[in-house]
Coordinates of C-alpha atoms in Angstrom, one line a residue:
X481 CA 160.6 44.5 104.0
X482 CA 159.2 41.3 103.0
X483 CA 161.3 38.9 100.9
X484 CA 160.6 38.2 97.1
X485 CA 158.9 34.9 96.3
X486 CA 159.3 35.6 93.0
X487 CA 160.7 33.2 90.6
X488 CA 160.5 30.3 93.8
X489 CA 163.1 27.6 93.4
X490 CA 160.8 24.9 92.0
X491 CA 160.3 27.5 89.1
X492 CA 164.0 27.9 88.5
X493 CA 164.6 24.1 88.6
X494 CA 161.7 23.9 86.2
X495 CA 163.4 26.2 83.4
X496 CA 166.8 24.7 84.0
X497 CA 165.8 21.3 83.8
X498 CA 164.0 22.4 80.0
X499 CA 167.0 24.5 78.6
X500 CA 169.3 21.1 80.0
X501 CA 167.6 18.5 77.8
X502 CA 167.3 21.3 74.8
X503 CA 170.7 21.9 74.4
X504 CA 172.3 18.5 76.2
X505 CA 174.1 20.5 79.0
X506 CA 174.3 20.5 82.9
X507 CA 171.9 22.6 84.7
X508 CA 174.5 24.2 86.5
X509 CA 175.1 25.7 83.3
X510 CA 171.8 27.1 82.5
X511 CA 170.9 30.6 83.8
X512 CA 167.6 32.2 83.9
X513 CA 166.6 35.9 83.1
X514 CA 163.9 37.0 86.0
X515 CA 161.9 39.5 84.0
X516 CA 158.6 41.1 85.6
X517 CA 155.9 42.7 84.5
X518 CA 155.3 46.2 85.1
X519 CA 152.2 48.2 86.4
X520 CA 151.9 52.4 86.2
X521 CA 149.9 53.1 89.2
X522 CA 150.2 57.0 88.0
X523 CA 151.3 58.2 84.9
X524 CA 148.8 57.1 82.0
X525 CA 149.7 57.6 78.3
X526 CA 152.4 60.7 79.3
X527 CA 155.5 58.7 78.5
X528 CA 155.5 59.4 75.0
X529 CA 154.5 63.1 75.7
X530 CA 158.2 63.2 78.0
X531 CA 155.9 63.3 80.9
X532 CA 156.5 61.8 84.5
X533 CA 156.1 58.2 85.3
X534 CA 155.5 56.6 88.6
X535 CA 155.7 52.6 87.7
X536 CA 156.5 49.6 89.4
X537 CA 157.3 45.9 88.7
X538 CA 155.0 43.1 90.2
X539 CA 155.9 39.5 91.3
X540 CA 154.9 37.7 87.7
X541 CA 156.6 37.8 84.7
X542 CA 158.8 36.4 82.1
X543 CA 161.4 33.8 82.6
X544 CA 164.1 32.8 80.4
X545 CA 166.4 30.1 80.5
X546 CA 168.9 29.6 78.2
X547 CA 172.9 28.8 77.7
X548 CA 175.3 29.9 74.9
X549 CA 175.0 27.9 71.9
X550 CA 178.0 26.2 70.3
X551 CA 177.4 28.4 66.8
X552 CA 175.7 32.1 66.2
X553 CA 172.4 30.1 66.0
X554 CA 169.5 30.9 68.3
X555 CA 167.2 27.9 69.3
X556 CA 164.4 28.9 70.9
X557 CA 160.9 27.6 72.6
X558 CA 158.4 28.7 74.5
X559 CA 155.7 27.7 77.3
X560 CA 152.9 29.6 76.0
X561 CA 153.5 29.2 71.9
X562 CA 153.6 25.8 70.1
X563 CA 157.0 25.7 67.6
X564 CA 160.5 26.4 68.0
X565 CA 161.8 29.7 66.9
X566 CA 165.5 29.3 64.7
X567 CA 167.9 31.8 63.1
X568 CA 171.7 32.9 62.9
X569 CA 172.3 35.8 65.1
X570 CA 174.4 37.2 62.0
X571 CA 172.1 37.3 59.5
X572 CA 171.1 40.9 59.6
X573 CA 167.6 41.8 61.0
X574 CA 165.5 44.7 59.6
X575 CA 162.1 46.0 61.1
X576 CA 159.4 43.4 61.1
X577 CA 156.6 46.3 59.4
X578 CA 159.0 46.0 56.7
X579 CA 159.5 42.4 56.4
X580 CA 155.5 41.9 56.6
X581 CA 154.6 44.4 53.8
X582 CA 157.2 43.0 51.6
X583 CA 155.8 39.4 52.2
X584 CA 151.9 40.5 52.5
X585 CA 151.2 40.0 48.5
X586 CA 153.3 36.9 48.2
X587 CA 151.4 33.5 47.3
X588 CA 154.1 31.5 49.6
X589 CA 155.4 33.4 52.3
X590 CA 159.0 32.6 53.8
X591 CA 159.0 30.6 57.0
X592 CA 161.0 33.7 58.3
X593 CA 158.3 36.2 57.7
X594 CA 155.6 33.4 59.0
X595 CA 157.8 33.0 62.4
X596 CA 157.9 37.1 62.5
X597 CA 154.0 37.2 62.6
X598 CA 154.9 35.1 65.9
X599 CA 156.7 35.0 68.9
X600 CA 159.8 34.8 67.6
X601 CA 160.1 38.3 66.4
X602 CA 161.1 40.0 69.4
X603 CA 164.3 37.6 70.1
X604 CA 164.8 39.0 66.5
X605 CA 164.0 42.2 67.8
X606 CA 166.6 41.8 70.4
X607 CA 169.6 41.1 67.7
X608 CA 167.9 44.3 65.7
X609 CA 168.5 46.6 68.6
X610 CA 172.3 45.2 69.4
X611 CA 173.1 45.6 65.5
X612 CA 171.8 48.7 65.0
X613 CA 174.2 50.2 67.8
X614 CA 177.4 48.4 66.7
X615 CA 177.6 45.7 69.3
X616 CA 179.4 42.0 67.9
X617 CA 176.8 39.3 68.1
X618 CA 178.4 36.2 67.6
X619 CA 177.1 33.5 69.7
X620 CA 173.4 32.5 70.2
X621 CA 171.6 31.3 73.0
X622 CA 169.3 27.9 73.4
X623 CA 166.7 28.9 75.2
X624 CA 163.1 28.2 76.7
X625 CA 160.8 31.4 77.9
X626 CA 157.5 31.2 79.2
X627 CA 155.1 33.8 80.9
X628 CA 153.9 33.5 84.8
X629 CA 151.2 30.3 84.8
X630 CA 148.0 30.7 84.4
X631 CA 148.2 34.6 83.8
X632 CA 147.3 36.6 80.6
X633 CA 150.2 39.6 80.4
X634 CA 148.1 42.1 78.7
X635 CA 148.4 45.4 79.7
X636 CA 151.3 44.5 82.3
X637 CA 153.9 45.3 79.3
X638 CA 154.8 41.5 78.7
X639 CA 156.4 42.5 75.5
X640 CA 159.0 45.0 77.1
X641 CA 159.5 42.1 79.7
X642 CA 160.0 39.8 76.6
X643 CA 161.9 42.2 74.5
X644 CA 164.8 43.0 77.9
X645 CA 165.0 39.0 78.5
X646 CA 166.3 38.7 75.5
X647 CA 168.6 41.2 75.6
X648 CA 169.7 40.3 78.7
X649 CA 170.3 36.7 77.6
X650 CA 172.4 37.5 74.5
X651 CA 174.4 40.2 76.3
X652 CA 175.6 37.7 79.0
X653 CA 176.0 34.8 76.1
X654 CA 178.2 36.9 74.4
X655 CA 180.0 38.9 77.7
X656 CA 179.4 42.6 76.6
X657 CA 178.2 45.0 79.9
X658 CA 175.4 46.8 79.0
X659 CA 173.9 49.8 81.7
X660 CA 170.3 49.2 82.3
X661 CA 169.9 53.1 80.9
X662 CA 171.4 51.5 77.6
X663 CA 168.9 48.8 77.4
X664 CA 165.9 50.7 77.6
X665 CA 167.3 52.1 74.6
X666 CA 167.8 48.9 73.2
X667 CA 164.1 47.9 74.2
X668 CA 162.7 51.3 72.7
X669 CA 164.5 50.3 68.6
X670 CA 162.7 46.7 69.8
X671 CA 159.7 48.4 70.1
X672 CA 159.7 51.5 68.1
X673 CA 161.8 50.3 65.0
X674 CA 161.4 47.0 64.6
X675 CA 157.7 46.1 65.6
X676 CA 156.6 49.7 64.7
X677 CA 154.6 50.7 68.2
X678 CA 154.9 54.0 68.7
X679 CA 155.2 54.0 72.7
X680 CA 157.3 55.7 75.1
X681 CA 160.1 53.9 77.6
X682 CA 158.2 53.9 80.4
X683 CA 158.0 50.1 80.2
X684 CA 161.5 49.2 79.8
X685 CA 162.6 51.9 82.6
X686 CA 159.8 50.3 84.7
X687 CA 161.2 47.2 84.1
X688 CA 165.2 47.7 84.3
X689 CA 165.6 50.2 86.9
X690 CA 162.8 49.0 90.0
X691 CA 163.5 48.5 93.4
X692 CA 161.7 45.8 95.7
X693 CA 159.0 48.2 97.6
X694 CA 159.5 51.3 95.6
X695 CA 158.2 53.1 93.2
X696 CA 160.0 54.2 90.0
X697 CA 159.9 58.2 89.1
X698 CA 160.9 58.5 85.5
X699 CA 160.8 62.0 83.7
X700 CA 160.4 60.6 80.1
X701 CA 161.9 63.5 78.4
X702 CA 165.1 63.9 80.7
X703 CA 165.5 60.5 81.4
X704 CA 166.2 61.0 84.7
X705 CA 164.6 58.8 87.3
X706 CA 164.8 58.5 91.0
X707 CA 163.1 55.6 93.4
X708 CA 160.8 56.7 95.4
X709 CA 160.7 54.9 99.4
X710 CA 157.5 54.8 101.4
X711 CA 158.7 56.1 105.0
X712 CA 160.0 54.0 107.5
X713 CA 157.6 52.0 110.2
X714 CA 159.4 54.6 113.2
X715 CA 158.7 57.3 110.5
X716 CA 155.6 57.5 111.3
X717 CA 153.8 59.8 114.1
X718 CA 152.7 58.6 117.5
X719 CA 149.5 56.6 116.9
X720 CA 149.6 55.9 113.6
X721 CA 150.5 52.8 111.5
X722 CA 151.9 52.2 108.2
X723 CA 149.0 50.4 105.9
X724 CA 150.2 47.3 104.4
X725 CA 148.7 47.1 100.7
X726 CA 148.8 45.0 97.8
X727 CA 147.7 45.2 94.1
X728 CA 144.8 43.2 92.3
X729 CA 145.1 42.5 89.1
X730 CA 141.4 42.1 87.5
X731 CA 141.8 40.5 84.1
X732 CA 139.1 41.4 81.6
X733 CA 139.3 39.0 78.9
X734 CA 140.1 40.9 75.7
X735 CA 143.2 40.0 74.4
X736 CA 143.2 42.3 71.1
X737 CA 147.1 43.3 70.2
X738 CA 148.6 46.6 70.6
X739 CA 150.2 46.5 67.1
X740 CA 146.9 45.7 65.4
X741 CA 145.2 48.7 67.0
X742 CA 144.8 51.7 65.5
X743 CA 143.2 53.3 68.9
X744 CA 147.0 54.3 70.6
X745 CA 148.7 55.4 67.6
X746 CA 145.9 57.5 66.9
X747 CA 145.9 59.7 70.2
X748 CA 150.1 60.1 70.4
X749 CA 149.0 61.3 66.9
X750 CA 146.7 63.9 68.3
X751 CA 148.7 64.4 71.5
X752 CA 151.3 65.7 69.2
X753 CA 149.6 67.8 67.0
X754 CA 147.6 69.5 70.1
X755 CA 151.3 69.8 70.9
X756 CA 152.0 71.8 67.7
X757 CA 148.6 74.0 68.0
X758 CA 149.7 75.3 71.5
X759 CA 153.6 75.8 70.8
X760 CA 152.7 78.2 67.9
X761 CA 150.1 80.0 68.8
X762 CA 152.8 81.1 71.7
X763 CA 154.9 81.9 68.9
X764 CA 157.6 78.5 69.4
X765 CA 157.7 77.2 65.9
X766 CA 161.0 75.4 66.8
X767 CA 160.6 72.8 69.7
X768 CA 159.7 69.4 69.0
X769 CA 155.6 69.0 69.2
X770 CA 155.0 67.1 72.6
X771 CA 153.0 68.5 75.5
X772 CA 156.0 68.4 77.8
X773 CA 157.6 71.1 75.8
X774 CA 154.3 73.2 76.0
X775 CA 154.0 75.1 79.7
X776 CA 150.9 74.8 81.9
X777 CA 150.5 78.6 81.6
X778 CA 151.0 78.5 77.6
X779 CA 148.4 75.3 78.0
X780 CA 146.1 77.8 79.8
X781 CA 146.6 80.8 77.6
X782 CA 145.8 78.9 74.5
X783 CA 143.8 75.5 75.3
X784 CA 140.7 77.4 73.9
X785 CA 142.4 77.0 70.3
X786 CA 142.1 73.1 70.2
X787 CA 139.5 71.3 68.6
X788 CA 138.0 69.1 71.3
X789 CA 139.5 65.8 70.4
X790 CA 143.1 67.6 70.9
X791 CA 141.9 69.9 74.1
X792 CA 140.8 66.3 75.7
X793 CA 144.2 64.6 75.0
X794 CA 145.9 67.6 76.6
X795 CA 143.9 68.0 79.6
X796 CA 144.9 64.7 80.0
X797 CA 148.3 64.9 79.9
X798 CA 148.5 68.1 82.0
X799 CA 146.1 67.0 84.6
X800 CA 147.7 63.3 85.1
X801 CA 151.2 64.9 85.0
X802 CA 149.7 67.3 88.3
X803 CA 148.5 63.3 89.7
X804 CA 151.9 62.1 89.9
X805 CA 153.3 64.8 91.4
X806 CA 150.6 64.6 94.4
X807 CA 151.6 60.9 94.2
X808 CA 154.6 61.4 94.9
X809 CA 154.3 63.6 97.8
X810 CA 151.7 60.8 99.1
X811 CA 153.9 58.2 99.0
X812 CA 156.8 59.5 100.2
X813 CA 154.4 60.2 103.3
X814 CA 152.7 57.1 103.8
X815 CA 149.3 58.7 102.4
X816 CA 148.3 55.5 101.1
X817 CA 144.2 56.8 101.0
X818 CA 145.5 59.9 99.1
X819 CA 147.4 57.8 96.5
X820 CA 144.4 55.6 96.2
X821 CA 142.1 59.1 95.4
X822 CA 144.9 59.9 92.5
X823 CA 144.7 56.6 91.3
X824 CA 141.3 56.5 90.7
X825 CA 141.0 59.9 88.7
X826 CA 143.7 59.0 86.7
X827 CA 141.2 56.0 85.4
X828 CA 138.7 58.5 85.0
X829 CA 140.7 60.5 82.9
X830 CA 141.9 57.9 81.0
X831 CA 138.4 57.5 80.2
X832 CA 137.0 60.5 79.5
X833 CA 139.8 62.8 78.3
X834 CA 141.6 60.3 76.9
X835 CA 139.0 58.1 76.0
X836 CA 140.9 54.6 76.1
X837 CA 139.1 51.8 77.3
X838 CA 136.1 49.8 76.0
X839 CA 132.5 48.3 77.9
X840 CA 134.5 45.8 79.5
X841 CA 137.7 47.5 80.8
X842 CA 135.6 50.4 82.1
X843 CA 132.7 48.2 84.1
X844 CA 135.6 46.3 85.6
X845 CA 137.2 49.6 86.9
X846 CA 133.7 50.5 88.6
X847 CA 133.2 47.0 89.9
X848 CA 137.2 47.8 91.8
X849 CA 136.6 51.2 92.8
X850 CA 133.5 49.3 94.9
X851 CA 135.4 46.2 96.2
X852 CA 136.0 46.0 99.7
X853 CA 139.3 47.8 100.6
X854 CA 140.3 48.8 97.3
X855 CA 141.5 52.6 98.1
X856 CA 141.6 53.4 93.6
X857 CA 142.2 51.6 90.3
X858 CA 142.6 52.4 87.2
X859 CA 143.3 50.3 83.7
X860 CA 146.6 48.7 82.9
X861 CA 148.5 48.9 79.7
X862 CA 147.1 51.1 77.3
X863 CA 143.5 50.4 78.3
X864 CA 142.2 49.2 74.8
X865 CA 142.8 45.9 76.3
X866 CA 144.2 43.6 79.1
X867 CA 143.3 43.8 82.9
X868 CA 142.6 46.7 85.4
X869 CA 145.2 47.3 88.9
X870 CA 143.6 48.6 92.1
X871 CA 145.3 49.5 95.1
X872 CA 144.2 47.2 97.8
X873 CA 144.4 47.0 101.7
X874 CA 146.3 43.8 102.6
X875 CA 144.2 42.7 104.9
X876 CA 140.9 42.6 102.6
X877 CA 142.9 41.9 99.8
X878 CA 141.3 38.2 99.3
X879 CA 137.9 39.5 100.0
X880 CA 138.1 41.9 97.1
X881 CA 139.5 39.5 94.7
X882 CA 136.8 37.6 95.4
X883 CA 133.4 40.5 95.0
X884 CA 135.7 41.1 91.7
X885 CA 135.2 38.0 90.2
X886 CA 131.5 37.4 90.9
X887 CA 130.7 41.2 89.8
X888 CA 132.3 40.9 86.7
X889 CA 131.0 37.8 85.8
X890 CA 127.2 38.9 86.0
X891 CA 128.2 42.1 83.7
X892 CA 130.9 40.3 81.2
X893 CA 129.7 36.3 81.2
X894 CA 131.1 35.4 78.0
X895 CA 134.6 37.1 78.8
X896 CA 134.5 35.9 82.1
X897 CA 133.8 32.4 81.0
X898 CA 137.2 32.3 79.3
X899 CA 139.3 32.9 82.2
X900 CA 141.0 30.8 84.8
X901 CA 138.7 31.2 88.2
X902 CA 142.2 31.0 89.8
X903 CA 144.3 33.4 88.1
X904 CA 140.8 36.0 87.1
X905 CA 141.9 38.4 89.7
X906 CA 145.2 37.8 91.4
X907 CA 146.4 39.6 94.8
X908 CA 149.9 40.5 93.6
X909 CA 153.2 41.7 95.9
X910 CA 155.7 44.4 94.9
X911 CA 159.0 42.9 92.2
X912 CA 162.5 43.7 91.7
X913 CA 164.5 44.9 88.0
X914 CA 164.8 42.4 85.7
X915 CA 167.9 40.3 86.3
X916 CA 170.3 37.4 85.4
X917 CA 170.3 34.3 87.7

């Protein structure tokens, strides 16, 4: 199995040698939460629906380095955002859709609620989620974060990644042992309480609970999860050998914020109430509405009663649930080509049953599916924004990348203008859980 090169020791020093002049301390002092980024090869817009997840983290991401402060203040700066985030880890934290209303129809607005509409919210976030479940914050951390170089997060969950760094850092600052299970719950009230998104855990689990070179098999309404192993070189029969593959990520340009668009919490919306349609026509008035309490025969019996918005957003979630499961198997087997082939109709269905994506995002998952060696792709994130991932033989890996980039630039020139040539598509190896160096 090949070795991480993810954070590399000249990145380390970098973030130690920032958090050491911040706060006045040795570097030997300073630690650094490792935090990647996550993609879902299989598994689109099910999480919140308890479906099953396959997800796994790359190697980019978030780094944070950071120390205990002296007091119960938090001092914080970033790499990416100009200003320096302040507040007591005491003072007590309520949900930042709150906080904005109340401050939306004031003539001055409080340098608290200002700093919310920023980056600071989700360290906030962070102290929300240990508050609300009783844990004893007292000390607060000096710290500098910053984002892989060069590389626009979206639709790789960068605000999960941001959201567990920062747990992670206050939970080591002030000692307490915290399961990685429990911090997905902690990064769900981040996400779902306190910045009002309503997504499903798939992110944090993704993020908290990966192996290097595996894939992560969540069901999102058990919670149970298992890591899936591709089989062993000797596994293999007589004559054949294992393909070594890689991801591309294909950034798109658009940059438009989750929080701010109405597109996601619009289809859980009718996820759920397809949901409700199907559980009482089959006379179950009592279960909670989400297609993973519904049964595929039930789903059969009565699909014809939804209106077609609602029947799309279900054959979604049915037919991608079926795709993981046939991902696993091809996984677990080597079937690299197979996985590829599930990958691909999973974009599909993202875009026409679940009818995510814009112009952009979908011409740059047709300009993959084309590129040399890619074996399927599909959008990342939610697909109303961000970057696409493909599935990519190793050895044509660079060769891709590169017909990417030139394809998507005679289709998308303005977009494409705006990003890095270097970092537009990126050849990207498998991560590890987020961690504490």
């Amino acid at each position: 199995m090949a070795e991480l090169c993810w954070p590399s020791n000249t990145e380390l020093n970098e973030m130690r040698e920032k958090v050491s002049e911040m706060a006045n301390v040795k570097k030997e002092e300073v630690r650094v939460v490792v935090s990647p980024y996550r993609i879902c090869p299989l598994g689109a817009h099910i999480d919140h629906q308890g479906g099953t997840v396959l997800a796994m983290t790359i190697d980019k991401g978030i780094l944070l380095g950071f120390t205990p402060s002296r007091s119960n203040e938090c001092v914080l700066r970033s790499g990416q955002f100009q200003g320096e985030v302040k507040f007591r880890v005491d003072e007590i934290q309520r949900p930042w859709q709150t906080t904005k209303t109340k401050h939306d129809n004031s003539a001055e607005n409080s340098s608290e609620a200002r700093e919310q509409c920023n980056w600071g919210r989700y360290a906030r976030g962070a102290v929300y989620a240990l508050q609300s479940r009783g844990h004893n914050i007292s000390k607060g951390i000096i710290g500098y974060i910053r984002g892989s170089e060069g590389l626009d997060s979206s639709g790789l969950s960068s605000s999960a990644a941001v959201g567990v760094a920062y747990l992670l850092a206050l939970e080591h600052a002030n000692d307490l042992e915290i399961s990685p299970t429990e911090n997905i719950e902690y990064d769900r009230l981040i996400e779902n309480e306190y910045l009002g998104l309503k997504n499903g855990i798939m992110d944090q689990s993704a993020i908290l609970l990966s192996f290097h070179g595996c894939l992560m098999c969540m069901n999102c309404k058990t919670k149970e999860y298992k890591l899936i192993h591709r089989p062993k070189v000797q596994e293999y029969k007589e004559g054949e050998q294992p393909k070594a593959t890689k991801m591309l990520l294909a950034l798109s340009g658009l940059k438009q914020a989750l929080t701010t668009n109405p597109g996601y919490n619009k289809r859980v919306a009718e996820c759920k109430e397809a949901a409700r349609i199907l559980l009482e026509a089959s006379g179950n008035y009592k279960a909670e509405p989400i297609l993973s309490n519904v049964a595929p025969e039930v789903y059969e019996a009565h699909k014809c009663k939804l209106e077609p918005d609602h029947a799309k957003r279900a054959e979604h979630y049915f037919s991608e649930n079926m795709r993981v499961m046939k991902g696993i198997e091809a996984w677990e087997t080597g079937s690299l080509e197979d996985f590829g082939i599930l990958i691909a109709a999973s974009g599909r269905s993202s875009i026409q049953n679940y009818e995510c994506g814009s112009e952009p995002l979908i011409q740059l998952y047709e300009i993959l599916l084309r590129a040399p060696g890619v074996l399927g792709a599909r959008f990342s994130g939610a697909g109303f924004r961000g970057c696409c991932i493909a599935l990519v033989e190793e050895a044509l890996a660079t060769e891709a990348a590169s017909f990417v980039r030139k394809e998507y630039l005679k289709v998308q020139p303005e977009l494409a203008s705006h990003i890095s040539r270097d970092t537009a598509v990126l050849v990207c190896g498998s991560g590890d859980c987020a961690r504490v160096i």
